[in-house]
CSV table of C-alpha atoms in Angstrom, one decimal:
chain,number,residue,atom,x,y,z
F,1,MET,CA,-19.9,-25.0,-2.7
F,2,GLN,CA,-17.2,-26.3,-1.2
F,3,MET,CA,-15.5,-24.1,1.8
F,4,ILE,CA,-11.8,-24.2,1.9
F,5,HIS,CA,-10.2,-24.2,4.8
F,6,PRO,CA,-8.1,-20.4,5.5
F,7,ARG,CA,-5.1,-21.2,6.3
F,8,PRO,CA,-2.8,-19.9,3.7
F,9,LEU,CA,0.5,-21.4,3.5
F,10,VAL,CA,4.0,-19.2,3.3
F,11,HIS,CA,6.7,-20.9,1.1
F,12,GLY,CA,10.3,-20.5,1.7
F,13,LYS,CA,13.0,-18.1,0.1
F,14,SER,CA,14.0,-19.9,-3.8
F,15,GLY,CA,17.9,-19.6,-5.0
F,16,ALA,CA,15.9,-19.7,-8.2
F,17,LEU,CA,15.4,-17.5,-10.4
F,18,VAL,CA,13.5,-16.1,-13.4
F,19,ALA,CA,15.3,-15.2,-16.1
F,20,MET,CA,15.7,-11.5,-17.2
F,21,LEU,CA,12.3,-9.5,-17.9
F,22,LEU,CA,11.9,-8.7,-21.7
F,23,VAL,CA,12.0,-4.7,-21.3
F,24,ALA,CA,10.8,-2.2,-23.9
F,25,SER,CA,11.0,1.7,-24.0
F,26,PHE,CA,9.2,4.1,-25.1
F,27,SER,CA,8.2,8.2,-23.7
F,28,TRP,CA,5.5,10.7,-25.0
F,29,GLY,CA,6.4,14.3,-23.2
F,30,CYS,CA,4.3,16.4,-20.3
F,31,ALA,CA,4.5,20.0,-19.1
F,32,PRO,CA,8.2,20.5,-16.8
F,33,ALA,CA,7.4,19.4,-13.0
F,34,PRO,CA,7.1,23.2,-11.8
F,35,ARG,CA,9.6,23.2,-8.3
F,36,PRO,CA,7.3,22.7,-5.0
F,37,SER,CA,5.3,25.5,-4.3
F,38,ILE,CA,6.3,26.3,-0.8
F,39,LYS,CA,9.2,24.5,1.4
F,40,PRO,CA,9.1,20.7,1.4
F,41,GLY,CA,7.4,19.6,4.4
F,42,SER,CA,5.7,21.9,5.5
F,43,SER,CA,1.8,22.1,6.6
F,44,ALA,CA,-0.4,20.9,4.8
F,45,VAL,CA,-3.4,22.9,6.4
F,46,GLY,CA,-3.9,26.6,5.4
F,47,ALA,CA,-1.9,26.2,1.9
F,48,THR,CA,-4.5,26.6,-0.9
F,49,ALA,CA,-4.1,23.2,-2.7
F,50,SER,CA,-4.8,22.1,-6.2
F,51,ILE,CA,-3.7,18.6,-8.5
F,52,ARG,CA,-1.7,18.8,-10.9
F,53,ILE,CA,-2.0,16.2,-13.7
F,54,HIS,CA,1.9,15.2,-13.8
F,55,ALA,CA,1.9,11.5,-16.2
F,56,THR,CA,-0.8,10.2,-18.3
F,57,GLY,CA,-0.9,6.7,-20.1
F,58,ILE,CA,-0.6,4.1,-17.4
F,59,SER,CA,-3.5,1.5,-17.0
F,60,ASN,CA,-4.9,1.0,-13.9
F,61,PRO,CA,-2.1,2.2,-11.7
F,62,THR,CA,-2.4,0.8,-7.9
F,63,ASP,CA,1.4,1.9,-6.0
F,64,GLY,CA,4.3,4.1,-6.6
F,65,ASP,CA,7.9,4.4,-5.3
F,66,GLU,CA,10.8,7.2,-5.6
F,67,LEU,CA,13.5,6.2,-7.9
F,68,PRO,CA,17.0,7.5,-6.4
F,69,ASP,CA,17.4,10.3,-8.8
F,70,GLY,CA,13.8,11.5,-8.1
F,71,SER,CA,11.5,10.4,-10.4
F,72,LEU,CA,8.4,7.6,-9.8
F,73,ILE,CA,8.7,3.9,-9.9
F,74,ILE,CA,4.9,3.2,-10.7
F,75,GLY,CA,3.3,-0.2,-10.6
F,76,GLY,CA,0.3,-0.5,-12.9
F,77,ARG,CA,-2.3,-3.5,-11.8
F,78,ASP,CA,-1.3,-5.9,-15.0
F,79,GLY,CA,2.2,-5.7,-13.8
F,80,ARG,CA,3.7,-3.3,-15.6
F,81,ILE,CA,6.8,-0.9,-14.1
F,82,PHE,CA,7.2,2.3,-15.4
F,83,ARG,CA,9.6,4.9,-14.8
F,84,VAL,CA,7.8,8.4,-14.3
F,85,ALA,CA,10.8,11.1,-15.3
F,86,GLY,CA,10.9,14.9,-14.4
F,87,ASP,CA,9.0,15.7,-16.9
F,88,GLY,CA,6.3,13.3,-17.3
F,89,SER,CA,6.8,11.3,-19.8
F,90,LEU,CA,7.0,7.4,-19.4
F,91,GLU,CA,8.9,5.0,-19.5
F,92,LEU,CA,8.8,0.6,-19.5
F,93,ILE,CA,11.6,-0.5,-17.6
F,94,GLY,CA,9.4,-4.5,-16.3
F,95,ASP,CA,7.1,-6.7,-16.9
F,96,ILE,CA,5.7,-9.8,-14.8
F,97,SER,CA,2.6,-9.5,-16.5
F,98,ALA,CA,3.2,-12.6,-17.7
F,99,LYS,CA,2.9,-13.8,-14.0
F,100,VAL,CA,0.4,-11.9,-12.6
F,101,LEU,CA,-3.9,-11.9,-12.3
F,102,SER,CA,-4.8,-9.1,-12.7
F,103,GLY,CA,-8.8,-8.0,-12.8
F,104,GLY,CA,-10.8,-6.9,-10.3
F,105,GLU,CA,-9.1,-6.2,-6.5
F,106,ARG,CA,-6.5,-8.8,-8.5
F,107,GLY,CA,-3.6,-7.5,-10.0
F,108,LEU,CA,-0.2,-6.3,-9.0
F,109,LEU,CA,-0.4,-4.6,-5.0
F,110,GLY,CA,2.8,-3.1,-4.1
F,111,ILE,CA,6.0,-2.7,-4.8
F,112,ALA,CA,8.3,-0.4,-2.8
F,113,VAL,CA,12.6,0.7,-3.8
F,114,SER,CA,15.4,-0.8,-1.5
F,115,PRO,CA,18.3,1.8,-0.3
F,116,PRO,CA,21.7,1.9,-2.6
F,117,THR,CA,23.8,-1.6,-2.4
F,118,ALA,CA,27.2,-0.8,-1.4
F,119,THR,CA,29.4,-1.9,-4.4
F,120,SER,CA,27.6,-1.3,-7.3
F,121,GLY,CA,24.6,1.6,-6.1
F,122,GLU,CA,21.8,-1.3,-7.1
F,123,ARG,CA,18.4,-1.6,-5.9
F,124,THR,CA,15.9,-4.3,-4.8
F,125,LEU,CA,13.0,-4.0,-5.5
F,126,TYR,CA,10.5,-5.3,-3.6
F,127,ALA,CA,6.5,-6.0,-5.3
F,128,THR,CA,4.0,-8.1,-4.2
F,129,TYR,CA,1.0,-10.0,-6.7
F,130,ASN,CA,-1.4,-11.6,-7.0
F,131,ARG,CA,-0.2,-14.9,-9.5
F,132,ARG,CA,-1.8,-16.4,-12.3
F,133,GLY,CA,-2.7,-19.5,-11.8
F,134,ASP,CA,-4.7,-19.3,-7.9
F,135,GLY,CA,-4.7,-16.3,-7.3
F,136,ALA,CA,-2.2,-16.4,-3.9
F,137,THR,CA,-0.6,-13.8,-3.0
F,138,VAL,CA,2.9,-13.5,-3.8
F,139,LEU,CA,6.3,-11.5,-2.8
F,140,VAL,CA,9.3,-11.3,-5.2
F,141,ALA,CA,11.9,-9.4,-5.0
F,142,ALA,CA,14.3,-8.4,-8.7
F,143,ARG,CA,17.1,-6.2,-9.2
F,144,LEU,CA,16.8,-2.7,-10.2
F,145,MET,CA,19.2,-1.5,-12.4
F,146,VAL,CA,19.6,2.9,-12.3
F,147,ALA,CA,22.0,3.0,-15.5
F,148,PRO,CA,19.7,2.7,-17.5
F,149,TYR,CA,16.9,1.7,-15.0
F,150,ARG,CA,15.1,-2.1,-15.9
F,151,VAL,CA,13.9,-4.3,-13.7
F,152,PHE,CA,15.6,-7.5,-14.3
F,153,GLY,CA,16.0,-10.9,-11.9
F,154,VAL,CA,12.9,-11.2,-10.5
F,155,SER,CA,13.7,-14.5,-7.7
F,156,GLU,CA,10.8,-16.8,-7.8
F,157,PRO,CA,7.9,-16.4,-4.8
F,158,LEU,CA,9.5,-15.5,-1.2
F,159,VAL,CA,6.4,-15.5,0.6
F,160,VAL,CA,2.9,-17.3,-1.0
F,161,ILE,CA,-0.2,-16.4,1.7
F,162,ASP,CA,-2.9,-18.2,-0.1
F,163,HIS,CA,-6.9,-16.9,-0.6
F,164,TYR,CA,-10.4,-18.5,-1.1
F,165,ASN,CA,-11.4,-15.6,-2.6
F,166,PRO,CA,-10.8,-12.6,-5.1
F,167,ASN,CA,-10.8,-9.6,-3.1
F,168,HIS,CA,-9.5,-7.8,0.3
F,169,ASN,CA,-5.2,-8.7,-0.7
F,170,GLY,CA,-4.3,-6.2,0.9
F,171,GLY,CA,-0.3,-6.5,-0.5
F,172,ASP,CA,1.3,-3.3,0.7
F,173,ILE,CA,5.2,-3.3,1.7
F,174,VAL,CA,6.9,-0.9,3.7
F,175,LEU,CA,10.5,-1.3,3.7
F,176,ILE,CA,12.6,-0.8,7.3
F,177,ALA,CA,15.4,-1.6,6.6
F,178,ASP,CA,17.3,-3.6,3.2
F,179,GLY,CA,15.5,-6.7,3.9
F,180,LEU,CA,13.2,-6.6,6.6
F,181,LEU,CA,9.7,-5.5,5.4
F,182,ILE,CA,6.4,-4.7,6.8
F,183,VAL,CA,3.6,-7.0,4.4
F,184,ALA,CA,-0.3,-5.9,4.1
F,185,THR,CA,-2.7,-9.1,3.8
F,186,GLY,CA,-6.6,-8.3,4.0
F,187,ASP,CA,-8.7,-11.1,5.3
F,188,SER,CA,-9.9,-12.8,1.5
F,189,GLY,CA,-13.0,-10.9,1.4
F,190,GLY,CA,-16.2,-13.3,1.5
F,191,SER,CA,-18.6,-10.5,4.0
F,192,GLY,CA,-17.6,-10.3,7.3
F,193,ASP,CA,-14.8,-12.9,7.6
F,194,PRO,CA,-16.1,-15.8,7.2
F,195,PHE,CA,-14.3,-17.4,8.2
F,196,ASN,CA,-12.8,-15.7,11.5
F,197,ALA,CA,-9.3,-15.4,9.2
F,198,ALA,CA,-8.0,-12.1,10.5
F,199,GLN,CA,-8.3,-13.1,14.3
F,200,SER,CA,-6.7,-16.6,13.4
F,201,LEU,CA,-2.7,-16.9,14.7
F,202,GLU,CA,-3.4,-19.6,12.1
F,203,SER,CA,-3.5,-17.5,8.9
F,204,ASN,CA,-1.8,-14.9,7.7
F,205,LEU,CA,-5.0,-13.4,6.3
F,206,GLY,CA,-5.8,-9.7,7.9
F,207,LYS,CA,-2.2,-8.9,9.6
F,208,LEU,CA,0.7,-7.4,8.8
F,209,LEU,CA,3.8,-9.2,8.3
F,210,LEU,CA,7.1,-8.8,9.1
F,211,VAL,CA,9.2,-10.7,6.8
F,212,ASP,CA,12.8,-11.2,7.5
F,213,LEU,CA,15.0,-11.9,4.6
F,214,ARG,CA,18.3,-10.6,6.0
F,215,GLY,CA,20.0,-14.1,7.0
F,216,PRO,CA,19.9,-17.4,5.1
F,217,ASP,CA,16.9,-18.3,6.3
F,218,LEU,CA,13.5,-16.7,5.7
F,219,LYS,CA,11.4,-15.8,8.3
F,220,VAL,CA,8.0,-14.5,8.1
F,221,LYS,CA,6.1,-12.8,11.8
F,222,ILE,CA,2.6,-12.3,11.8
F,223,VAL,CA,3.0,-8.6,14.8
F,224,ALA,CA,-1.0,-7.7,13.7
F,225,ARG,CA,-4.1,-9.0,13.0
F,226,GLY,CA,-7.8,-7.9,12.7
F,227,LEU,CA,-7.1,-5.9,9.4
F,228,ARG,CA,-9.8,-6.2,6.6
F,229,ASN,CA,-8.4,-4.5,3.5
F,230,PRO,CA,-5.1,-2.7,4.7
F,231,TRP,CA,-5.3,-0.3,1.5
F,232,LYS,CA,-1.6,1.0,2.0
F,233,MET,CA,0.6,2.0,5.1
F,234,ALA,CA,2.9,5.4,5.5
F,235,VAL,CA,5.8,6.0,8.3
F,236,ASP,CA,6.2,8.9,9.9
F,237,SER,CA,10.1,7.9,10.4
F,238,ARG,CA,10.1,11.6,12.8
F,239,ALA,CA,8.0,9.8,15.5
F,240,SER,CA,8.4,5.9,13.8
F,241,ASN,CA,4.7,5.8,13.4
F,242,LEU,CA,3.0,3.4,11.1
F,243,TRP,CA,-0.2,4.6,9.4
F,244,ILE,CA,-3.0,2.2,7.7
F,245,ALA,CA,-5.7,3.0,5.6
F,246,ASP,CA,-8.0,0.2,6.6
F,247,VAL,CA,-11.1,-0.8,4.1
F,248,GLY,CA,-14.5,-1.3,5.9
F,249,GLN,CA,-17.4,-3.1,5.1
F,250,ASP,CA,-20.2,-1.9,5.5
F,251,ASN,CA,-20.7,1.2,7.7
F,252,PHE,CA,-16.9,2.5,8.5
F,253,GLU,CA,-13.4,3.6,7.2
F,254,GLU,CA,-11.0,3.4,9.2
F,255,VAL,CA,-7.9,5.6,9.9
F,256,ASN,CA,-4.7,3.5,12.6
F,257,ARG,CA,-1.3,4.6,13.8
F,258,VAL,CA,0.5,2.4,15.8
F,259,SER,CA,4.5,3.0,16.6
F,260,LEU,CA,6.9,0.9,14.6
F,261,ASP,CA,8.6,-0.7,18.2
F,262,ALA,CA,5.0,-2.2,18.5
F,263,VAL,CA,5.1,-3.9,15.3
F,264,THR,CA,8.7,-4.8,15.0
F,265,GLY,CA,10.2,-5.3,18.8
F,266,SER,CA,10.5,-8.8,20.7
F,267,ASP,CA,7.3,-8.7,23.4
F,268,GLY,CA,5.8,-11.0,22.5
F,269,SER,CA,2.4,-9.2,22.1
F,270,ILE,CA,0.1,-8.9,19.1
F,271,VAL,CA,-1.0,-5.2,17.7
F,272,ASN,CA,-5.0,-6.6,17.6
F,273,PHE,CA,-7.2,-3.6,14.9
F,274,GLY,CA,-9.9,-5.5,15.9
F,275,TRP,CA,-11.4,-7.2,12.6
F,276,PRO,CA,-14.4,-8.9,12.7
F,277,ILE,CA,-15.3,-8.5,16.0
F,278,LEU,CA,-15.9,-4.7,15.3
F,279,GLU,CA,-15.6,-2.2,12.0
F,280,GLY,CA,-13.7,0.6,12.9
F,281,ASP,CA,-14.2,1.8,16.1
F,282,GLY,CA,-18.3,0.2,16.5
F,283,CYS,CA,-19.6,-3.0,17.2
F,284,PHE,CA,-19.9,-5.6,14.1
F,285,ARG,CA,-20.6,-9.5,14.4
F,286,ALA,CA,-22.1,-8.9,17.7
F,287,SER,CA,-23.7,-5.8,19.9
F,288,PRO,CA,-22.6,-5.2,22.7
F,289,CYS,CA,-18.9,-6.6,21.9
F,290,THR,CA,-15.9,-7.2,24.1
F,291,PRO,CA,-12.7,-5.3,22.0
F,292,PRO,CA,-10.1,-8.5,21.8
F,293,ALA,CA,-6.6,-8.3,23.8
F,294,HIS,CA,-3.7,-6.3,22.9
F,295,TYR,CA,-7.0,-4.2,20.6
F,296,LEU,CA,-5.5,-0.5,19.5
F,297,ALA,CA,-8.4,1.4,18.3
F,298,PRO,CA,-8.6,3.3,15.2
F,299,LEU,CA,-7.4,7.0,15.5
F,300,TRP,CA,-9.9,8.7,13.3
F,301,THR,CA,-12.9,6.1,11.6
F,302,TYR,CA,-15.6,8.0,9.2
F,303,ARG,CA,-19.2,6.5,7.6
F,304,HIS,CA,-20.1,5.5,4.4
F,305,GLY,CA,-22.3,7.9,2.2
F,306,PRO,CA,-20.6,8.9,-0.8
F,307,ALA,CA,-17.7,7.7,0.1
F,308,CYS,CA,-16.9,3.9,0.5
F,309,SER,CA,-13.2,2.4,1.1
F,310,ILE,CA,-10.6,4.1,2.2
F,311,ILE,CA,-7.5,4.9,-0.1
F,312,GLY,CA,-3.8,5.6,1.9
F,313,GLY,CA,-1.9,7.4,2.3
F,314,ALA,CA,1.1,9.9,2.6
F,315,VAL,CA,2.9,11.4,5.3
F,316,SER,CA,4.6,14.9,3.9
F,317,GLY,CA,5.2,17.6,6.2
F,318,GLY,CA,3.2,17.2,9.5
F,319,GLU,CA,0.0,15.3,8.8
F,320,TYR,CA,-0.9,12.4,6.8
F,321,LEU,CA,-3.3,13.3,3.7
F,322,TYR,CA,-5.7,9.8,3.4
F,323,SER,CA,-8.1,10.0,-0.1
F,324,ASP,CA,-11.2,7.8,-0.8
F,325,TYR,CA,-12.2,5.8,-3.7
F,326,CYS,CA,-15.7,7.1,-4.1
F,327,ASP,CA,-15.4,10.1,-2.9
F,328,ALA,CA,-12.5,11.5,-4.0
F,329,ARG,CA,-11.6,13.7,-1.7
F,330,ILE,CA,-8.1,14.4,-0.5
F,331,TYR,CA,-7.8,14.9,4.2
F,332,ALA,CA,-5.8,15.7,6.7
F,333,LEU,CA,-4.5,13.9,10.2
F,334,PRO,CA,-1.8,15.4,12.0
F,335,LEU,CA,0.6,13.0,13.2
F,336,ASP,CA,0.5,14.2,16.7
F,337,ALA,CA,-3.8,13.5,17.1
F,338,THR,CA,-5.6,12.3,19.1
F,339,ILE,CA,-8.9,9.5,19.1
F,340,GLY,CA,-11.4,12.0,17.3
F,341,THR,CA,-8.9,14.4,15.9
F,342,PRO,CA,-11.4,15.4,12.9
F,343,PRO,CA,-9.3,15.4,9.9
F,344,THR,CA,-9.0,19.1,7.5
F,345,LEU,CA,-10.1,18.1,3.5
F,346,LEU,CA,-8.0,19.6,1.7
F,347,LEU,CA,-9.6,19.8,-1.4
F,348,PRO,CA,-11.2,17.6,-3.8
F,349,LEU,CA,-10.3,15.6,-6.7
F,350,GLY,CA,-12.8,16.2,-9.5
F,351,GLU,CA,-15.4,13.9,-10.4
F,352,GLY,CA,-14.8,11.1,-12.3
F,353,ARG,CA,-12.0,10.7,-10.4
F,354,ARG,CA,-10.9,6.8,-8.6
F,355,PRO,CA,-7.6,7.1,-6.6
F,356,SER,CA,-5.8,4.1,-6.1
F,357,SER,CA,-2.6,4.7,-3.9
F,358,MET,CA,-0.8,8.2,-2.3
F,359,PHE,CA,2.7,7.9,-1.4
F,360,SER,CA,5.8,11.6,-1.0
F,361,THR,CA,8.6,11.4,-1.8
F,362,ARG,CA,11.9,12.7,-0.2
F,363,ASP,CA,11.5,16.4,-0.9
F,364,GLY,CA,7.8,16.3,0.9
F,365,ARG,CA,5.8,16.2,-2.7
F,366,VAL,CA,2.9,14.7,-2.5
F,367,TRP,CA,1.4,11.6,-5.5
F,368,VAL,CA,-1.8,10.8,-6.7
F,369,LEU,CA,-2.2,7.2,-8.5
F,370,ASP,CA,-5.9,7.8,-10.3
F,371,ILE,CA,-6.5,4.2,-11.8
F,372,GLU,CA,-9.2,5.2,-13.6
F,373,ARG,CA,-7.4,7.8,-15.8
F,374,GLY,CA,-4.3,5.8,-15.9
F,375,GLU,CA,-3.0,9.0,-14.7
F,376,VAL,CA,-0.1,9.8,-11.7
F,377,LEU,CA,-0.9,13.6,-10.0
F,378,GLU,CA,0.9,16.1,-7.7
F,379,LEU,CA,-0.9,17.6,-4.7
F,380,VAL,CA,0.8,21.0,-5.6
F,381,LEU,CA,0.5,23.5,-2.4
F,382,SER,CA,0.4,27.0,-2.2
F,383,ARG,CA,0.7,30.3,0.0
């Protein structure tokens, strides 16, 4: 077997835009969305939690965000992009499936919607996906028209990160400001990160990348390393912290919390989450092991069985909420938790559910995507 050195390429921004997406729409009715049953942003701990099916019919949903009118934008693994209205009806507003390599852990990975432009109210939609042909993770930008909602003018890849395996793609996007993004990347698989990509500063795999599109020249900077497969991030704007759910290998899943200043500042230090020296808070490659320089220990870890793959994560009220692909239960960690603080179990999602993403909206509501059933679920809290 040919061994490929894992030094992914980062390509510069192209001014060329692809043709407008072919867009179509369809809808069907669902029960109207109820008002949040407790004050938005209130603590989930101590409330009675349940799950409501808000929408169904999205094949393999992988990520979502909020639109200006409070409706949702949801990306499917195959590259189709939907608007989910308040009554649960679906509208196909964009389709990049011709560009997306979909299957297994590959596909449309992350989406994020920018603030409005000063003049037209249009938004920018940022998306990551695995590219047809070579499987590279690419970041693109598109125009998001808001009346009616349409995705068009998709750019050529702004950032390209080459892979040598089909899994551990990461791909989540956090928008710090319009044109300033954090993109999470996985280590590209190959059990145990055999090329040490997550630790190597010659590779953009297993990292947090700060991507700055605001000037004439695109800038990409590694701001954290030592991640295995960071599957969804969330921002606690109150405390200016970034929360990261990082999928483990054989034994541990982990929740990481890092200040935004630590990953967007200019002091030159690069936060290190430890992989593959450590898995969770335990040694992985050798025991005993020495944590690397600038190591940031996980806030919380948990063992496999029945859990297998952490699914992050949403910040709402005073908690960070997360689930697991195999265990399918929702847990809450207080935002001011210290290392080792145990989470609170809120509720199981139910037999046969496979959560793929969680996110919150401005009103504090929490949404869960079920990749198995193609559903958008709302976490409903009452006292």
